[in-house]
mmCIF file of C-alpha atoms in Angstrom:
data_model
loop_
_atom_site.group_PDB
_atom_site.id
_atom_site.type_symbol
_atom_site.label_atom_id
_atom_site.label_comp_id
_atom_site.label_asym_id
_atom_site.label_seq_id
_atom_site.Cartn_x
_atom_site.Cartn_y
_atom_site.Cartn_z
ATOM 1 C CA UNK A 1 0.000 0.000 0.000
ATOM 2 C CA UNK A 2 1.428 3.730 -0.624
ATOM 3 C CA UNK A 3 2.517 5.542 2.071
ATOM 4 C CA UNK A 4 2.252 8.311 0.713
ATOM 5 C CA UNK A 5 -0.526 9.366 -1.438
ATOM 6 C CA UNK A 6 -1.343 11.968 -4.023
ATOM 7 C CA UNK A 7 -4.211 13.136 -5.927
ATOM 8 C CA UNK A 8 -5.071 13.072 -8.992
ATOM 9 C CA UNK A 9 -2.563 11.209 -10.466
ATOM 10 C CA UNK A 10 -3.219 12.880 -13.356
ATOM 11 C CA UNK A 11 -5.148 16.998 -13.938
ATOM 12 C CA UNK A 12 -5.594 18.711 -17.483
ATOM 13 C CA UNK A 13 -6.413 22.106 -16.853
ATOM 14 C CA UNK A 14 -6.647 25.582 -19.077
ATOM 15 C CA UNK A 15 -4.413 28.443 -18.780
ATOM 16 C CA UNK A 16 -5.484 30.356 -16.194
ATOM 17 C CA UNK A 17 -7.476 28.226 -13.903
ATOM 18 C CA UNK A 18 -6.410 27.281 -10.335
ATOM 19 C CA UNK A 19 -5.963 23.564 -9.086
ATOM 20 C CA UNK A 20 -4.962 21.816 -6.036
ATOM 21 C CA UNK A 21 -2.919 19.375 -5.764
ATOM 22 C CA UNK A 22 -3.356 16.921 -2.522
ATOM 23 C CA UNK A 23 -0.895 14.843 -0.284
ATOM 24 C CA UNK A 24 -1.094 12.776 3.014
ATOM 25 C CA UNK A 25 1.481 10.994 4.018
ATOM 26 C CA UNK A 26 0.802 7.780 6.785
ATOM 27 C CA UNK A 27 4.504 7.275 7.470
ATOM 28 C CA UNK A 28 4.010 9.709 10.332
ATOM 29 C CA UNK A 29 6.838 11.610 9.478
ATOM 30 C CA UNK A 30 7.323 15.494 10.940
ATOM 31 C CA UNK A 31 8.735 16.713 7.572
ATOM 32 C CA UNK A 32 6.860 17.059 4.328
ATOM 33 C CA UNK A 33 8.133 18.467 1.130
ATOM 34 C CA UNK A 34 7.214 19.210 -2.578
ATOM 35 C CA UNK A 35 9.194 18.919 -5.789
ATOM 36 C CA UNK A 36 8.631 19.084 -9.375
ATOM 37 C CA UNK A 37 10.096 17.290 -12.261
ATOM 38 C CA UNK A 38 9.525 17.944 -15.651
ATOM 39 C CA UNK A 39 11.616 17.415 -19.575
ATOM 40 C CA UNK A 40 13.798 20.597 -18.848
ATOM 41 C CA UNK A 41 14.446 20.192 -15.002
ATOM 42 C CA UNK A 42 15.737 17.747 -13.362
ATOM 43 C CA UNK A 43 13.912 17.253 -9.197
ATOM 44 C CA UNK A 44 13.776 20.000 -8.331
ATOM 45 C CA UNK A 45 12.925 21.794 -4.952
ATOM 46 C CA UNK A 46 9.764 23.758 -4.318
ATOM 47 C CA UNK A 47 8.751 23.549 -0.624
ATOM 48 C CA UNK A 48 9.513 22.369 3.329
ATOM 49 C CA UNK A 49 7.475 22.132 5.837
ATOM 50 C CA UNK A 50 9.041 20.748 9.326
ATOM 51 C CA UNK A 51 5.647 20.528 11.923
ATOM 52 C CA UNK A 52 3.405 21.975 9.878
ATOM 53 C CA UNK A 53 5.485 25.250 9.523
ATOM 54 C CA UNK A 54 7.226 26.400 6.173
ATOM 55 C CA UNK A 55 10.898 26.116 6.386
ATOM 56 C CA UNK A 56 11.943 26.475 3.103
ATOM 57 C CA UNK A 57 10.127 28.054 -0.335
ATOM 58 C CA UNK A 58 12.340 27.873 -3.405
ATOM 59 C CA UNK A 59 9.752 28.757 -5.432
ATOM 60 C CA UNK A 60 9.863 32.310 -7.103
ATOM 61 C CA UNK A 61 6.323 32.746 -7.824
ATOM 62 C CA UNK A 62 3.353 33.641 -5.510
ATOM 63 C CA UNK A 63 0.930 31.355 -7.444
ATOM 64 C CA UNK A 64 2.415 28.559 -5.536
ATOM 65 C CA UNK A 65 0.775 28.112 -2.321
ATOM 66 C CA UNK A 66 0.948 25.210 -0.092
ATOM 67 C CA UNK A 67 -1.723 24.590 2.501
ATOM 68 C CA UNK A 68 -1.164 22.090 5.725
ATOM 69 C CA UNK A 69 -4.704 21.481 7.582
ATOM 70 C CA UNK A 70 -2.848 18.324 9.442
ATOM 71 C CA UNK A 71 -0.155 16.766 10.372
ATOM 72 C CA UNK A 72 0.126 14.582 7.538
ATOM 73 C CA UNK A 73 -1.341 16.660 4.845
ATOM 74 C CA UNK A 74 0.561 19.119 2.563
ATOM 75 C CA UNK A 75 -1.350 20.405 -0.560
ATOM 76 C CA UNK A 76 -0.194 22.483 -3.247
ATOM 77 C CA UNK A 77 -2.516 25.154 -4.651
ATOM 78 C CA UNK A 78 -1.535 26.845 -7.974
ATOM 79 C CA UNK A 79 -3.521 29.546 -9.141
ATOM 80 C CA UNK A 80 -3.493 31.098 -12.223
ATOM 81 C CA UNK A 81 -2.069 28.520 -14.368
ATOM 82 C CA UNK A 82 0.496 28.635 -17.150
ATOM 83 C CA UNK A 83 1.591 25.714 -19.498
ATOM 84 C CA UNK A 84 4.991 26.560 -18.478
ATOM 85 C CA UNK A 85 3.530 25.300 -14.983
ATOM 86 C CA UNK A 86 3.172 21.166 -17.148
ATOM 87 C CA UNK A 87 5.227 18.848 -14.679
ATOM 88 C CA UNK A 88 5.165 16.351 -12.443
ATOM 89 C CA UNK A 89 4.577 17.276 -8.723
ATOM 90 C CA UNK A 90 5.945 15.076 -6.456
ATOM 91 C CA UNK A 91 5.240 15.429 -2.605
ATOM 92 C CA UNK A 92 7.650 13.723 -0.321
ATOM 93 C CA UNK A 93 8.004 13.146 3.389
ATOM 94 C CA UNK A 94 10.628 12.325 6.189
ATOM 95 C CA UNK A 95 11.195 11.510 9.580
ATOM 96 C CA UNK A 96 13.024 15.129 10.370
ATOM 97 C CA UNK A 97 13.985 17.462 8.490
ATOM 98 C CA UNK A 98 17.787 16.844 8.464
ATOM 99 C CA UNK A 99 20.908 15.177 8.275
ATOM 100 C CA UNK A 100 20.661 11.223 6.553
ATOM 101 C CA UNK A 101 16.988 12.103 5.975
ATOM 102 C CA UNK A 102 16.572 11.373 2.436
ATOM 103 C CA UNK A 103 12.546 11.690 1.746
ATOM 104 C CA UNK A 104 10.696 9.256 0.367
ATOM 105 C CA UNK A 105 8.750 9.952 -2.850
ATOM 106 C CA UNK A 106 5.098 9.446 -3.611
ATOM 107 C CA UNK A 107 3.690 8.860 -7.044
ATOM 108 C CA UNK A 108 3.438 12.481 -8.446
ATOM 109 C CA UNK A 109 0.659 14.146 -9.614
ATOM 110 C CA UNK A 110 0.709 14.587 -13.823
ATOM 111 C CA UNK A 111 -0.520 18.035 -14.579
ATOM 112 C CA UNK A 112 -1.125 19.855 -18.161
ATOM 113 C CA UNK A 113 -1.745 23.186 -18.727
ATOM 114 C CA UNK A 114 -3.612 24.117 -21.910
ATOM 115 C CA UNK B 1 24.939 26.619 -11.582
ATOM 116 C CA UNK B 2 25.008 22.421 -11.491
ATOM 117 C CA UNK B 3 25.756 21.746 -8.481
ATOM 118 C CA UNK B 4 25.460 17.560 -8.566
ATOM 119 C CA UNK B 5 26.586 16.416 -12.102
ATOM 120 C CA UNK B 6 26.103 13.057 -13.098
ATOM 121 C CA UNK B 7 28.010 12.343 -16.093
ATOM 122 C CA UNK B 8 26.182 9.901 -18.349
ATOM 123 C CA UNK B 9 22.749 10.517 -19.229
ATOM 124 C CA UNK B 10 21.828 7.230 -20.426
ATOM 125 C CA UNK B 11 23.939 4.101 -20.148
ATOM 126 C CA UNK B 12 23.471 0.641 -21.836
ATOM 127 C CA UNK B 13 24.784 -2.677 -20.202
ATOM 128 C CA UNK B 14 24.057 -6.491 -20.732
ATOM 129 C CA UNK B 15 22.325 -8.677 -18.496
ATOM 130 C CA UNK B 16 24.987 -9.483 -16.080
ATOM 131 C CA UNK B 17 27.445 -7.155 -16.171
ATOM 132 C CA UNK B 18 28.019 -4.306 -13.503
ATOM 133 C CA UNK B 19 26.379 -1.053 -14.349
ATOM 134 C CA UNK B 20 28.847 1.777 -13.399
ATOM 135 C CA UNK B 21 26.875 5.323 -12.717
ATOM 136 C CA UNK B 22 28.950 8.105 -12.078
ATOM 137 C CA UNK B 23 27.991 11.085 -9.814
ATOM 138 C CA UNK B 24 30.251 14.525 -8.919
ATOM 139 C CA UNK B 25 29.437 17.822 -7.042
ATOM 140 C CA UNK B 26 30.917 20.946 -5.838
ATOM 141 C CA UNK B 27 29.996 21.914 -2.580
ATOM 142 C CA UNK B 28 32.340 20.724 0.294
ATOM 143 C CA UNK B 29 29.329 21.164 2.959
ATOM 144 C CA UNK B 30 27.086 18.259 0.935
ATOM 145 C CA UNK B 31 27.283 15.314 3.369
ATOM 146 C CA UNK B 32 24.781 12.531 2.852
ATOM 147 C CA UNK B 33 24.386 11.026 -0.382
ATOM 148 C CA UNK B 34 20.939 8.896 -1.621
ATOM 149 C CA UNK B 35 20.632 7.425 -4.733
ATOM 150 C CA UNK B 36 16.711 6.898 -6.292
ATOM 151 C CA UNK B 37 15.192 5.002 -8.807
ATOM 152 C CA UNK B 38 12.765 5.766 -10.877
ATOM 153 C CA UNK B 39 10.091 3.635 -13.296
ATOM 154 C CA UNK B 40 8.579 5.411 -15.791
ATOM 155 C CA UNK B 41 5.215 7.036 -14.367
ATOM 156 C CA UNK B 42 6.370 6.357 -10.897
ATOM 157 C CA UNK B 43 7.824 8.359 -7.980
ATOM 158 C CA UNK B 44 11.614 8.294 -6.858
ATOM 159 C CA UNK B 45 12.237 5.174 -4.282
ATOM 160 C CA UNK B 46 14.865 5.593 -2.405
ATOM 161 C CA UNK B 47 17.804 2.777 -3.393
ATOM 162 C CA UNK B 48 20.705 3.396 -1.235
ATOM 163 C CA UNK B 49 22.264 6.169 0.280
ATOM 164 C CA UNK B 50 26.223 7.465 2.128
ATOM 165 C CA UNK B 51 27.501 9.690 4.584
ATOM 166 C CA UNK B 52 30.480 11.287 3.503
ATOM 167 C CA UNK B 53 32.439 9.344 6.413
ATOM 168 C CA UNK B 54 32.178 6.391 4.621
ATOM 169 C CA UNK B 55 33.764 5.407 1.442
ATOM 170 C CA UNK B 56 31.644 2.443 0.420
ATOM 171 C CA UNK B 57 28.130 1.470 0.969
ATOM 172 C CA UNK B 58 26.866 -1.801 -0.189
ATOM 173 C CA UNK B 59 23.477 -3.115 -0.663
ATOM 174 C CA UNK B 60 22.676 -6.360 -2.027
ATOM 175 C CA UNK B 61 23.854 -5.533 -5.751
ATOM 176 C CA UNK B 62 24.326 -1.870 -4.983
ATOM 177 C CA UNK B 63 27.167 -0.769 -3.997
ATOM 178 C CA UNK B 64 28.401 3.272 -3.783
ATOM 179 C CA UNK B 65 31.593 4.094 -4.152
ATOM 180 C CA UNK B 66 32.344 7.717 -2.481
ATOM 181 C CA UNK B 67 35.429 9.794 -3.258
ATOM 182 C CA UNK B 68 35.556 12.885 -0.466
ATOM 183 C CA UNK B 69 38.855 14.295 -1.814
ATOM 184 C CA UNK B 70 37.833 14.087 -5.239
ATOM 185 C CA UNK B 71 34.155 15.041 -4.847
ATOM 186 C CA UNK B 72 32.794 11.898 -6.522
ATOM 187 C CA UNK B 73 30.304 8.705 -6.112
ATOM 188 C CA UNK B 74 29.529 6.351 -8.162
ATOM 189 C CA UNK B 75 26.965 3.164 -8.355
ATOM 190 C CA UNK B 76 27.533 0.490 -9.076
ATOM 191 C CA UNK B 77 24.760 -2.306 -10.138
ATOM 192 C CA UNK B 78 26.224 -5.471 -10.027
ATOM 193 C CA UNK B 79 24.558 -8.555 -11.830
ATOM 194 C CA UNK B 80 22.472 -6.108 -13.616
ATOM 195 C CA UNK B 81 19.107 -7.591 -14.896
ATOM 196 C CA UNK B 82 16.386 -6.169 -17.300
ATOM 197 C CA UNK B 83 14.234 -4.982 -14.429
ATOM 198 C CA UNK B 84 16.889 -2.905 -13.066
ATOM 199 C CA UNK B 85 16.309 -0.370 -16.511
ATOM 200 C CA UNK B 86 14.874 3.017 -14.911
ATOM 201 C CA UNK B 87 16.447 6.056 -14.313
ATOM 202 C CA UNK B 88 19.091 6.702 -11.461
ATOM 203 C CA UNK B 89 19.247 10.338 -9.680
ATOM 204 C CA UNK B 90 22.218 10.380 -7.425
ATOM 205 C CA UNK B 91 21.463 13.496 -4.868
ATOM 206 C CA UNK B 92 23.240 15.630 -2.233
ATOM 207 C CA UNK B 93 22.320 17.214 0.710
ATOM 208 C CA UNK B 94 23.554 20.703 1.766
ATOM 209 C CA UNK B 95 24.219 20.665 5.620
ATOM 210 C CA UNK B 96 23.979 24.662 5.565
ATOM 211 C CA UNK B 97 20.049 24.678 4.212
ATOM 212 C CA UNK B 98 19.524 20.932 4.992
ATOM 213 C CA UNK B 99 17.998 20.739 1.155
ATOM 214 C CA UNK B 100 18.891 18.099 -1.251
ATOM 215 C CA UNK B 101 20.205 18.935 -4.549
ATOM 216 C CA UNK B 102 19.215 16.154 -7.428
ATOM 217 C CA UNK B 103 21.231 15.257 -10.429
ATOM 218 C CA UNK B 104 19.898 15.255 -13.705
ATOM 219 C CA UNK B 105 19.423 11.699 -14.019
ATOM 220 C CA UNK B 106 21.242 8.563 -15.541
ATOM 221 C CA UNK B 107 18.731 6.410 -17.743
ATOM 222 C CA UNK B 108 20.145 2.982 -17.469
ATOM 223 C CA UNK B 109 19.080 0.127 -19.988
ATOM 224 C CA UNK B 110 19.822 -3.451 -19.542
ATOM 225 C CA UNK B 111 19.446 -5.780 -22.731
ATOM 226 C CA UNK B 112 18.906 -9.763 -22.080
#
């Protein structure tokens, strides 16, 4: 069984629209974090959260917005949607946020921008 | 600014041989060192990872290789089989931020 879900595993949306993009995570792990991966990028970076607070935003634009109701929840809202914004999103978790804490990966979330 | 290089972007062994992926990076303050595997249309799964106080790591067939002085890893994949064709992301992590830096991926293919 995942450990870690996302959904959708796949979203088409148009240019312009907002979309949310959900994760829980039942490894009970303190540290949740989001990266995306598309052709041009390799992983890369967006967001950490270490107890439910933001440590870390590598992300340059606003539109980005993640949103922790629980422990084990971090969604991604993106709002006002570009086709430059077409990637995977993958939300990952670990124990702590730290040293020899490599996160673990769940299966991304497919999105399209038209 | 590439901070974790890894220098073959796709690779082709046969069945049985050792698969040799080759990782480098720049910053002195990176000290623990996962590699993931990837499936097409799947997440990352975390395959094996160093601390930079080691210099080998082994895991079943996986076995890193870690350079300190020279600023290098590698993986190797020994008794490679067909199933073991997915993409390989060696990555870093930056003791100042605590973030981990990913390479750009080595797509390994194993012909029977």
């Amino acid at each position: 069984d995942p450990k870690i879900i996302q959904k959708p595993k796949y979203l088409v949306a148009v240019t312009g629209s907002e979309k949310i993009l959900i994760c829980e995570q039942y490894l009970g792990h303190n540290a949740m974090y989001w990266y995306r991966q598309s052709a041009k990028k390799p992983l890369e970076f967006m967001f950490s959260y270490s107890y439910q607070k933001l440590m870390d935003n590598q992300t340059a634009s606003s539109r980005f917005q993640p949103q922790s109701s629980k422990k084990n929840h971090l969604d991604l809202q993106i709002t006002a949607l570009k086709p430059d914004d077409s990637a995977t999103y993958f939300c990952a978790s670990s124990q702590e946020q730290g040293a020899n804490q490599a996160p673990l990966f769940g299966e991304g979330t497919r999105l399209s921008v038209l | 600014q590439q901070q974790v290089r890894q220098s073959s972007q796709s690779l082709t062994v046969w069945e049985g041989e050792t698969a040799i992926l080759n990782c480098s990076y720049e910053n002195s303050a990176f000290d623990y060192f996962p590699w993931y595997q990837q499936f097409p249309g799947e997440g990352p799964a975390l395959l094996i990872a160093i601390r930079s106080v080691s210099d080998k790591k082994e895991d079943g067939r996986f076995t890193i290789f870690f350079n300190k002085r020279e600023k290098n890893l590698s993986l190797h994949i020994k008794d490679s089989q067909p199933g073991d064709s997915a993409t390989y992301f060696c990555a870093v992590l930056n003791t100042g931020n605590y973030k981990y830096v990913f390479g750009a991926g080595t797509r390994l293919k194993v012909i029977a």
